[in-house]
XYZ file of C-alpha atoms in Angstrom:
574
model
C 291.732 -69.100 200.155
C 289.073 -71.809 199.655
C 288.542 -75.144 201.014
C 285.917 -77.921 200.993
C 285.047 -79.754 203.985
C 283.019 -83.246 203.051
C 279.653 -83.772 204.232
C 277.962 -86.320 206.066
C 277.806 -89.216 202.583
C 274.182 -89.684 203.497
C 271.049 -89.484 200.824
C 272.989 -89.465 198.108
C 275.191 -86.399 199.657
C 278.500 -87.937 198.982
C 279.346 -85.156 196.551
C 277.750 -82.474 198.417
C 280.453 -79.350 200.508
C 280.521 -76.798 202.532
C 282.932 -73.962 201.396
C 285.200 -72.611 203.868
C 286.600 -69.058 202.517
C 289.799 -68.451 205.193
C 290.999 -64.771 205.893
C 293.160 -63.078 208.377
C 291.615 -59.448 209.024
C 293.474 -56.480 210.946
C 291.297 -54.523 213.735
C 288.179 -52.615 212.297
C 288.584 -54.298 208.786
C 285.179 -53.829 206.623
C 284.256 -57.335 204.315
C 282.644 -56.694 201.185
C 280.883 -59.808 199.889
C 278.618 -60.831 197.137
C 276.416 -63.959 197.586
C 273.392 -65.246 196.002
C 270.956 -68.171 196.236
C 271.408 -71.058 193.644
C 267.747 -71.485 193.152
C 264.546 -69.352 194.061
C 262.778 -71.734 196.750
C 265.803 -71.486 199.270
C 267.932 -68.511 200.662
C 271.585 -68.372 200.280
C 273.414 -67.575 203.151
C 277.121 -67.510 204.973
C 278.327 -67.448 208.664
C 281.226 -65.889 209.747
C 283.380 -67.676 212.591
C 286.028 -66.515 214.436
C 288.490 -68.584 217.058
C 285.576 -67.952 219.478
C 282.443 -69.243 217.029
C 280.125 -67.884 214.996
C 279.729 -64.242 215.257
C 277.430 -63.332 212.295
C 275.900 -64.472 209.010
C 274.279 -62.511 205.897
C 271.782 -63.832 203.572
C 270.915 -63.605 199.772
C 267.105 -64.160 198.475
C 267.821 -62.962 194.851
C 268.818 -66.225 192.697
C 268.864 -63.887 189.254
C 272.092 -61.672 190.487
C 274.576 -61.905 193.491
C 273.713 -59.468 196.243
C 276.131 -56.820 197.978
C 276.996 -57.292 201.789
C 278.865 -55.371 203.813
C 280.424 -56.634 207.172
C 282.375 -55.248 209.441
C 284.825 -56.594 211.549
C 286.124 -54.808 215.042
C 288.397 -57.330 216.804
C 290.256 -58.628 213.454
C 292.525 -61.480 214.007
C 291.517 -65.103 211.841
C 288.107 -65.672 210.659
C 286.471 -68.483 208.221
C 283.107 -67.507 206.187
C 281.179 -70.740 205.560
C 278.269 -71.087 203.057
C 276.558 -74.501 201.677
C 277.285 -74.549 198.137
C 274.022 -76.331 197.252
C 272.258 -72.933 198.261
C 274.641 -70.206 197.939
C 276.892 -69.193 195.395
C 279.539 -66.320 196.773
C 281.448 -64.614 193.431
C 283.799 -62.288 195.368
C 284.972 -61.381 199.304
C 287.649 -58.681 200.206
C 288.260 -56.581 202.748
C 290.310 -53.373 203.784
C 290.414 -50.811 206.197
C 288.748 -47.692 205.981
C 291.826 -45.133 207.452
C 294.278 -46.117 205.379
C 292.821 -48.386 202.320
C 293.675 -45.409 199.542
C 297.193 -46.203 200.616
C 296.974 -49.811 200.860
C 294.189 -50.867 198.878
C 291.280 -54.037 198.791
C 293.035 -57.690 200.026
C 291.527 -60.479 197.999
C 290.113 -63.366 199.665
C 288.093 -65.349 197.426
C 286.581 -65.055 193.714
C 284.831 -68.069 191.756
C 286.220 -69.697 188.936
C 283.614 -67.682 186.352
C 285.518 -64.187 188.082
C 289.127 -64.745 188.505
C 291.740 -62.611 187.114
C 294.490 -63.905 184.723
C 297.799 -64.993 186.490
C 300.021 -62.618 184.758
C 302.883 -61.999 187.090
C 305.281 -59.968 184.512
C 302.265 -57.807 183.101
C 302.301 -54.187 183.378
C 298.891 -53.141 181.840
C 295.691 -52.463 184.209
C 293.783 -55.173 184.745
C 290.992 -55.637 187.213
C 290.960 -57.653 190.379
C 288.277 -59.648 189.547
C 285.678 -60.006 186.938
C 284.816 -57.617 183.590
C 286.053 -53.951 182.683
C 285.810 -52.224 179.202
C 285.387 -48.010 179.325
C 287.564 -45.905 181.517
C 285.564 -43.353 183.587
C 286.307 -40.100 186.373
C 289.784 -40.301 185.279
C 291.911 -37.382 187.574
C 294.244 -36.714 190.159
C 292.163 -35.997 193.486
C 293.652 -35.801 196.994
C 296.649 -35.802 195.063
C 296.543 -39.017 193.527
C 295.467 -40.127 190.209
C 292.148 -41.959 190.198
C 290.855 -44.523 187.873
C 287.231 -45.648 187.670
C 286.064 -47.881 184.943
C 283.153 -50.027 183.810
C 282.876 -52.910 185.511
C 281.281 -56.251 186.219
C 281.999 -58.297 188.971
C 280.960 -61.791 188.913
C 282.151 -62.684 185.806
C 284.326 -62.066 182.936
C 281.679 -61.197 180.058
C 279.707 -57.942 180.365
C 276.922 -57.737 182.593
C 274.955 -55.473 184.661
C 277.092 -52.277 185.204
C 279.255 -51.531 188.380
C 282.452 -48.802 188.492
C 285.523 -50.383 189.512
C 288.591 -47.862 190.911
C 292.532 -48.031 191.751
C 294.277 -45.136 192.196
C 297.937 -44.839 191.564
C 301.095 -42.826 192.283
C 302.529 -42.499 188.996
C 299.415 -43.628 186.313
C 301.174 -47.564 186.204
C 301.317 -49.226 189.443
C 297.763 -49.302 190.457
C 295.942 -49.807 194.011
C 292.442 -51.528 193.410
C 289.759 -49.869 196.171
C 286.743 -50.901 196.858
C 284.093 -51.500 194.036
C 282.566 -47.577 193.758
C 279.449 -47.625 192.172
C 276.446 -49.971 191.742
C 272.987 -50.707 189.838
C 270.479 -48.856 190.809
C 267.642 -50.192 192.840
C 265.269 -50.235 189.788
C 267.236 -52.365 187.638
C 268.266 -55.187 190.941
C 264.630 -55.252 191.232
C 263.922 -56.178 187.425
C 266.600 -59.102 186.907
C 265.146 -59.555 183.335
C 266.624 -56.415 182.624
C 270.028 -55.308 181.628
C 272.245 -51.797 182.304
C 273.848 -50.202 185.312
C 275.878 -47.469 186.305
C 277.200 -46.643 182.608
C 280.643 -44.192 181.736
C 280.938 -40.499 182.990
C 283.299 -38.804 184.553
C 285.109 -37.100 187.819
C 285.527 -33.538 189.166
C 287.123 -32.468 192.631
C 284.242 -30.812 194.901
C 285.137 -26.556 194.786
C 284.773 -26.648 198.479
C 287.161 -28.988 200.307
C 288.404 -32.024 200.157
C 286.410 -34.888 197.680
C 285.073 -35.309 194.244
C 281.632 -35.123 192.242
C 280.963 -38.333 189.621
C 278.597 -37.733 187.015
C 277.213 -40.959 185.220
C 274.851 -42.533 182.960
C 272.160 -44.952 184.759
C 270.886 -47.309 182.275
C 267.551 -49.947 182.856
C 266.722 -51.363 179.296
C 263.353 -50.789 177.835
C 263.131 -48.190 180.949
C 260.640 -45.526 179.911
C 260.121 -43.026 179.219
C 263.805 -42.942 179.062
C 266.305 -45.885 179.434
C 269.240 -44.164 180.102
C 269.312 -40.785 182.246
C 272.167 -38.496 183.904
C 273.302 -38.946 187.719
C 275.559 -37.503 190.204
C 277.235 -38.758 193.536
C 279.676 -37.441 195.652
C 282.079 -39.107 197.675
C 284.462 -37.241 200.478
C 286.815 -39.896 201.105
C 287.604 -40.729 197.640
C 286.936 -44.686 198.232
C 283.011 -44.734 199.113
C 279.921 -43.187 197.105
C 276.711 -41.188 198.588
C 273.559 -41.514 197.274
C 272.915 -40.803 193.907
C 270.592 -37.965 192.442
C 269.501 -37.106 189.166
C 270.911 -34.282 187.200
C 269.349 -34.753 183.793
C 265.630 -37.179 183.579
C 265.558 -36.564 179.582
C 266.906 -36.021 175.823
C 266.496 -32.273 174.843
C 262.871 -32.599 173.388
C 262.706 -31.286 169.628
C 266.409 -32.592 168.684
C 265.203 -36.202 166.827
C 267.606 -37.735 169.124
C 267.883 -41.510 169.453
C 267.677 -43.135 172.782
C 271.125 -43.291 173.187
C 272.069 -40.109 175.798
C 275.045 -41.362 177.947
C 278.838 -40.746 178.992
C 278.534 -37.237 180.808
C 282.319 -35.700 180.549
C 281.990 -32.863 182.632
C 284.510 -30.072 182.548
C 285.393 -26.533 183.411
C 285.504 -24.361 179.897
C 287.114 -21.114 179.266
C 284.230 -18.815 180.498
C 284.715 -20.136 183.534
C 281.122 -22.521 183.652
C 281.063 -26.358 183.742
C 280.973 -27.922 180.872
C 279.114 -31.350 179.924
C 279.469 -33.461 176.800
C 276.946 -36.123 176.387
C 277.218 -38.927 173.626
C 273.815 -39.560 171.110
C 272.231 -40.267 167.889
C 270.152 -38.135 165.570
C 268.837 -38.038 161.801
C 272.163 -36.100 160.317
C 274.305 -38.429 162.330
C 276.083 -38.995 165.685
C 275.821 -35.994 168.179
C 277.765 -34.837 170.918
C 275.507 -32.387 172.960
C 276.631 -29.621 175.166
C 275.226 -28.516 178.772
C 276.326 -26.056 181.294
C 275.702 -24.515 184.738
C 276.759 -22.025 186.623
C 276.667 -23.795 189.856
C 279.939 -24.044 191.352
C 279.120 -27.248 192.613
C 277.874 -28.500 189.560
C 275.132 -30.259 191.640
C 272.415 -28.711 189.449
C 271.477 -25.963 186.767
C 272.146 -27.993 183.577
C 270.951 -26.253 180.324
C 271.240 -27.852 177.034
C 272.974 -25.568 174.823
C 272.696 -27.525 171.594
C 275.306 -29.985 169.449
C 278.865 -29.163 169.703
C 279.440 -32.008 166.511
C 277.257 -33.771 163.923
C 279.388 -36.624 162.418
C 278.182 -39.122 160.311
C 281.582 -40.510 159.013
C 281.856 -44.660 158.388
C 278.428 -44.625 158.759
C 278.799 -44.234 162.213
C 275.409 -44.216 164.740
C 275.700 -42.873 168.231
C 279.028 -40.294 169.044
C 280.303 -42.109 172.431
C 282.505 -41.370 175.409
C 283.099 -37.639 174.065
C 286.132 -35.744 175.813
C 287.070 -32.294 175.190
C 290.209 -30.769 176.857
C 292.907 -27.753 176.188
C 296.415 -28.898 175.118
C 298.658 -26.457 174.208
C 297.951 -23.548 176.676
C 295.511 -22.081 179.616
C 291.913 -23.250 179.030
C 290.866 -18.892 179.393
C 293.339 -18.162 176.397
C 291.679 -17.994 172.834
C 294.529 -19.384 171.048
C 294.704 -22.027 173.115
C 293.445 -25.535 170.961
C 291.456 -27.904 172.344
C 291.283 -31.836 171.757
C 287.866 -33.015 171.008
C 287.748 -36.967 171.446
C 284.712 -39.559 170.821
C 283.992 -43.127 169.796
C 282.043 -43.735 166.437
C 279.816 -46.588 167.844
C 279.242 -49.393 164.678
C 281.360 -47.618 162.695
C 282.906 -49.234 159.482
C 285.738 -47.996 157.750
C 285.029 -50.096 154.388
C 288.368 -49.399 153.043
C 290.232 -51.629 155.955
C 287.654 -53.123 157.706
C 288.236 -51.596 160.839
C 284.922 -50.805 163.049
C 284.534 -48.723 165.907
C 287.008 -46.608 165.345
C 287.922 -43.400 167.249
C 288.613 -39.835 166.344
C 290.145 -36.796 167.966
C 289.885 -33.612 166.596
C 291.359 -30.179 167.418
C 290.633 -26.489 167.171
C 289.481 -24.341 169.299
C 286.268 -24.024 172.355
C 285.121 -20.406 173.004
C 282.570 -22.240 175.470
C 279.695 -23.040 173.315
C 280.851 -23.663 169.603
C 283.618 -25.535 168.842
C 285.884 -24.988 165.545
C 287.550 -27.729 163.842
C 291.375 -27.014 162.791
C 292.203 -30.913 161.556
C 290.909 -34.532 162.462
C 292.020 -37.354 162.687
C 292.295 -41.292 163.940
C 293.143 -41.677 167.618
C 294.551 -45.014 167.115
C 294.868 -46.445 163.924
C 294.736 -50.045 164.962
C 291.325 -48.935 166.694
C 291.771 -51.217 170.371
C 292.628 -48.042 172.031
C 288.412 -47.048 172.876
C 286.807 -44.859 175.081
C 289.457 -42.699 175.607
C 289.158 -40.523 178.599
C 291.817 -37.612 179.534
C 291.930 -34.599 181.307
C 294.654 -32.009 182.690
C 296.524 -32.461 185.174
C 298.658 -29.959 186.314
C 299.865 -28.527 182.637
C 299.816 -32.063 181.215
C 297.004 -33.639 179.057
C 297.111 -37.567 180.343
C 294.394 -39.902 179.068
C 293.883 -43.679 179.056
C 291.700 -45.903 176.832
C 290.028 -49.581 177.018
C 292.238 -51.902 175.044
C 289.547 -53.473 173.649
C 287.094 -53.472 170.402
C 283.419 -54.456 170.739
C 283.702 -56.458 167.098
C 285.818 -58.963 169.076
C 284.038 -59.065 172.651
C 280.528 -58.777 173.823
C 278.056 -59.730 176.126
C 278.788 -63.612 175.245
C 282.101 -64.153 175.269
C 284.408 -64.403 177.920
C 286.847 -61.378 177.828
C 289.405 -60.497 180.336
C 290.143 -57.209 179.517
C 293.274 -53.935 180.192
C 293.552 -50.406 180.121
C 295.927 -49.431 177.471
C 299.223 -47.580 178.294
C 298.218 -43.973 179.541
C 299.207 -41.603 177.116
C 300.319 -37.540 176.907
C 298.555 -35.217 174.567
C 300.780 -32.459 172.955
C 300.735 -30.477 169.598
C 304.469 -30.372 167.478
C 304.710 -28.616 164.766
C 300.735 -28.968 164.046
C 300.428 -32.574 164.542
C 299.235 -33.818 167.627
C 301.252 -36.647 169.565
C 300.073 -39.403 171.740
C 302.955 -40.995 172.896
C 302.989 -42.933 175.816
C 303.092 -41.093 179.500
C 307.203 -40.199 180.621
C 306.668 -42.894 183.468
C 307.082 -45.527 181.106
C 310.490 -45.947 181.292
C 310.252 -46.921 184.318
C 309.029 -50.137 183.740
C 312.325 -51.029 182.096
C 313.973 -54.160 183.870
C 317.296 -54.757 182.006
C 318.046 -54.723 178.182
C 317.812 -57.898 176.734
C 319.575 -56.615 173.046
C 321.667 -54.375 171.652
C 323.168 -55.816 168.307
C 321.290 -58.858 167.209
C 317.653 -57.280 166.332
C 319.378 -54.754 164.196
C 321.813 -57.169 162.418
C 318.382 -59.390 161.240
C 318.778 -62.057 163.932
C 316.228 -63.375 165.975
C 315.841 -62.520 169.768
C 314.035 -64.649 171.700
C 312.300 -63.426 175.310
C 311.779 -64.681 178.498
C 308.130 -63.350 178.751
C 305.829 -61.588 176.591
C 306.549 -57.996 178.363
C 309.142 -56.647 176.252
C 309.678 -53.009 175.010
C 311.352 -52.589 171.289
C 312.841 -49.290 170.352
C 314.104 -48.832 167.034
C 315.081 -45.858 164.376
C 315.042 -45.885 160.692
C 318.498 -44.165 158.887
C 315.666 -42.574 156.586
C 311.873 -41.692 157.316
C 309.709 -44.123 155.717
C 312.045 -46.586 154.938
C 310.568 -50.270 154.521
C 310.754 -53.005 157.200
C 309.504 -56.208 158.682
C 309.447 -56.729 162.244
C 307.708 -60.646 162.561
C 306.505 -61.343 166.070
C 306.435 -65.009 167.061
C 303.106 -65.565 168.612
C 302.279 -69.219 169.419
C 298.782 -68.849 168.003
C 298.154 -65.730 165.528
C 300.499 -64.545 162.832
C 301.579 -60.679 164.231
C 304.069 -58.382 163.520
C 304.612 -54.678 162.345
C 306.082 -53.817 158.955
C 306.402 -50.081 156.645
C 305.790 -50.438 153.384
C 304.300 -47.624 150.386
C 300.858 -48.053 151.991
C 302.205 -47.091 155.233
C 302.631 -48.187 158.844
C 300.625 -51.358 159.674
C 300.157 -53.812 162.542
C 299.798 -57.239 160.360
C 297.555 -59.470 162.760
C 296.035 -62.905 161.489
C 296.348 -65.208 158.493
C 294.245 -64.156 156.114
C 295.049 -60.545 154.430
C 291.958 -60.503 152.111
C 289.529 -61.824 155.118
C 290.577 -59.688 158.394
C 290.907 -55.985 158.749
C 293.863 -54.052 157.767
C 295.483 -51.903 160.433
C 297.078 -49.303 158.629
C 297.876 -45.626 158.975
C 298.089 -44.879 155.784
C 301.205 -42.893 154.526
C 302.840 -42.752 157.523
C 306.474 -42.103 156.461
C 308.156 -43.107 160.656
C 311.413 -43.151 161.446
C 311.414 -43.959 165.248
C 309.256 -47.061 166.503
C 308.519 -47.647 169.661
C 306.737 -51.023 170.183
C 305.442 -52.452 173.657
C 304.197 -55.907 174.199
C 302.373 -57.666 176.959
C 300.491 -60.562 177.438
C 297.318 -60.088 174.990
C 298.515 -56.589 173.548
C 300.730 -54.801 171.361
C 301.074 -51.335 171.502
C 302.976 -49.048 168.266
C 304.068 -45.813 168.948
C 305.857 -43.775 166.172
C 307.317 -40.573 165.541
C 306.813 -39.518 169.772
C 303.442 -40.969 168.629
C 302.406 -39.064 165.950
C 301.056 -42.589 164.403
C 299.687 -44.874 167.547
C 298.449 -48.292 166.793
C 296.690 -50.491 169.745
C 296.056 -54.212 168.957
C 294.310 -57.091 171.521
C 295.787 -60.190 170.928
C 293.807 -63.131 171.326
C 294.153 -65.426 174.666
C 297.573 -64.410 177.156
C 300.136 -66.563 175.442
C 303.573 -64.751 175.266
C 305.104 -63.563 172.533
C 308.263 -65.364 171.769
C 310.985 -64.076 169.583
C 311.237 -61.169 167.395
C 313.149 -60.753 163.846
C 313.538 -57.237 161.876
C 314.221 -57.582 158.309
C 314.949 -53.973 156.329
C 317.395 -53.367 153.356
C 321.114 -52.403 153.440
C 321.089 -49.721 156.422
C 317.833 -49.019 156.776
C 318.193 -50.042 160.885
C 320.726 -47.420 162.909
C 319.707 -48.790 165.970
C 317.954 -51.022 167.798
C 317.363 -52.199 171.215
C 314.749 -54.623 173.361
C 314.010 -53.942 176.996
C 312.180 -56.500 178.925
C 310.139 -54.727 181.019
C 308.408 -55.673 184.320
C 306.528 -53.459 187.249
């Protein structure tokens, strides 16, 4: 909590204030805070006051990007922070305690009006505390928990100099936020002309005790001779970082690879080594490359082993966020198929106008080759990005960025979610993403039974709904119309296929099909800004953003005769 306190109304000061940031902090609580001069001739700077006076104050030279502070507070009890806004700008403050904070998570105190979170009280999708997110990263279960890192910026909702952001969770929905987990490296806060950051990678648990290893790309643009290179940290408490090292200071020399060499996804493969994927460019196409060591700590010993996948499908450039991972049996078993996932950066499907789209394909990994059995879309609605899964236990779980970089960018102001975490499973050889079995717990009450099916409308009292429906006949036309108080939206089967209609203009805005999908069982979820489709136990999966956080209102399903043999609409809440 914020308030002003008015200034002497001297020298023209009538409008000038001093911020007073209010928080009540338990014994040994540790502050976090990020603060940075307004202009270059005078240092920011903020005291901390307790019922007994001032007991400390931090400063901030840089006026190009907010600087991190830590404090740390050993008698708790209330305290005010006080800065002069006409020197110091302060973006975010929260605190938690070290012993127990993966159990109880950050407290926010204070963000700015460029950082704060949407108030969405009914929404169910991950969302950062503060501040940007787009690509999922070091998704796992460690210490017995699952773990979600992600990209992140904090000072602001458009993209920006590159931070990981982390929650953990005891079932994959209702999510913990911890402290912020990575930051830029030194070289980049010393060039504030310069953009990057600690880019995507990934998360293993340490062979030897308790703890995990991240692997990451650090990026400094225009860097040379290479902007973006391959790090490693390790953390033993699960909530703070060590110091970083680097694993890999080049591209493999000789392979005509573009400058783009990010997104390590490390893994252990069936002989038994670790296993890393890295996303890049080259003449025949995108590339995923493959490294291994056999360190057991994975702390060193990388050896390129050469490109696991050439694709230069919808003229596609750089392969990103690759993600390879058994799911139908033991990693050491031959016949066991993998799932080979990746991002087709600038890619343009000129048929439907769909960009960036993502593919999965499976087959099988012996360790260093990797033979393709089918491919296909991940998502046909192509929201659903940087997809990152793993294993855990015998159950393939992954989570994607709802979100599209043709509709957000480094200029626009984008809160953004994690989509829906998802299962992996092969049926009958088609794989199936449906959403993860904890889902139904999010169900609150049913809102209808009858009325959707009979071709009424239903009206909601939010925008989080769940609507389940099944067809009397696969492939079977319908028309479900969504009424969204600013874009046209809805879901409809025709002879084309299964589509997400979004938008006015047919001819104008791309079509988000999965063409000839014949469903018979649609599962739809909607939350403020999203729709997710899931048909067939999500043998077709279709993720949509939907502009702004405006509810939708009402829904109406229109099919012929007795196409609809059920129907029902949960409103769902967490």
């Amino acid at each position: 909590m914020e308030r002003v306190i008015a200034m002497d109304q001297t020298n023209n000061a009538a409008e000038e204030a001093i911020r007073v940031i209010h928080a009540d902090l338990p014994v040994n609580a540790t502050l976090h805070l990020w603060l940075k001069a307004v202009s270059p001739e005078t240092p920011g700077s903020l005291s901390l006051y307790s019922v007994n006076g001032k007991f400390g104050e931090v400063q901030a030279i840089n006026a190009e990007e907010h600087s991190f502070r830590i404090y740390q507070v050993f008698g708790g009890g209330p305290i005010e922070l006080r800065y002069d806004s006409r020197d110091t700008a302060v973006s975010v403050v929260y605190w938690f305690t070290a012993s127990d904070v993966l159990e109880t998570g950050i407290t926010v105190v204070h963000t700015s009006s460029a950082n704060q979170p949407p108030d969405l009280p009914a929404s169910y999708h991950f969302r950062p505390p503060f501040g940007w997110m787009n690509d999922p990263n070091g998704f796992g279960r460690f210490g017995g928990r699952p773990h979600l890192f992600y990209q992140h910026y904090s000072h602001g909702r458009m993209w920006n100099n590159m931070h990981w952001g982390h929650a953990v969770s005891p079932d994959y929905l209702r999510w913990r936020h911890m402290p912020v987990f990575l930051f830029p490296s030194e070289d980049l806060t010393a060039r504030p002309d310069k953009r990057g950051g600690a880019f995507s990678g990934s998360a293993i648990p340490l062979p030897n005790g308790p703890g995990i290893r991240v692997f990451f790309t650090d990026k400094v643009n225009e860097r040379t001779p290479e902007q973006e290179i391959q790090m490693t940290a390790t953390s033993a408490d699960l909530f703070t970082a060590g110091g970083a090292s680097v694993l890999l200071a080049q591209r493999p020399a000789g392979e005509g690879l573009s400058p783009d060499f990010r997104d390590p996804y490390v893994f252990k493969g069936p002989d038994g080594l670790w296993k890393m994927l890295l996303g890049s460019q080259s003449e025949e196409g995108g590339v995923i490359l493959l490294y291994d060591t056999d360190d057991p700590q994975a702390a060193s010993g990388w050896t390129y082993r050469g490109k696991l996948l050439v694709d230069s499908r919808y003229r596609t450039t750089a392969l990103e966020c690759p993600c390879l991972l058994p799911i139908d049996g033991e990693a050491t078993d031959p016949k066991t198929r993998w799932a080979l996932i990746y991002g087709l950066m600038h890619s343009l499907d000129e048929k439907t106008g769909r960009r960036n789209l993502t593919m999965v394909d499976v087959g099988w990994f012996d360790g260093k080759t990797f033979s393709r059995e089918f491919s296909r879309e991940l998502d046909f609605a192509a929201d659903n990005y940087a997809f990152q899964a793993f294993t855990d236990g015998q159950t393939p779980v992954g989570i994607g960025w709802l979100g599209n970089w043709v509709d957000t960018g480094p200029t626009i102001d984008f809160p953004s979610a994690m989509t829906l975490p998802r299962t992996l499973r092969l049926e009958n050889g088609q794989l199936l993403t449906p959403p993860i079995g904890t889902a139904e717990s999010l169900r609150s009450h049913i809102l209808d039974r009858t009325r959707l099916a009979a071709g009424s409308i239903v009206t909601f009292l939010n925008g989080a709904v769940e609507i389940l429906f099944d067809l009397s006949e696969a492939g079977l036309p319908f028309e479900l119309s969504l009424d969204h108080p600013h874009v046209p939206l809805g879901v409809a089967q025709d002879e084309t296929g299964l589509l997400i209609r979004y938008g006015e203009d047919e001819a104008a805005r791309p079509r988000y099909v999965a063409e000839g999908a014949r469903a018979s069982r649609l599962r739809i979820f909607l939350d403020y800004g999203s729709i997710e489709v899931f048909a067939d136990d999500g043998r077709y999966a279709g993720t949509k953003r939907i502009e702004g956080f405006e509810p939708v209102r009402s829904a109406r399903l229109v099919a012929d005769g007795d196409a609809i043999r059920s129907a029902t609409i949960w409103a769902l809440r967490l």
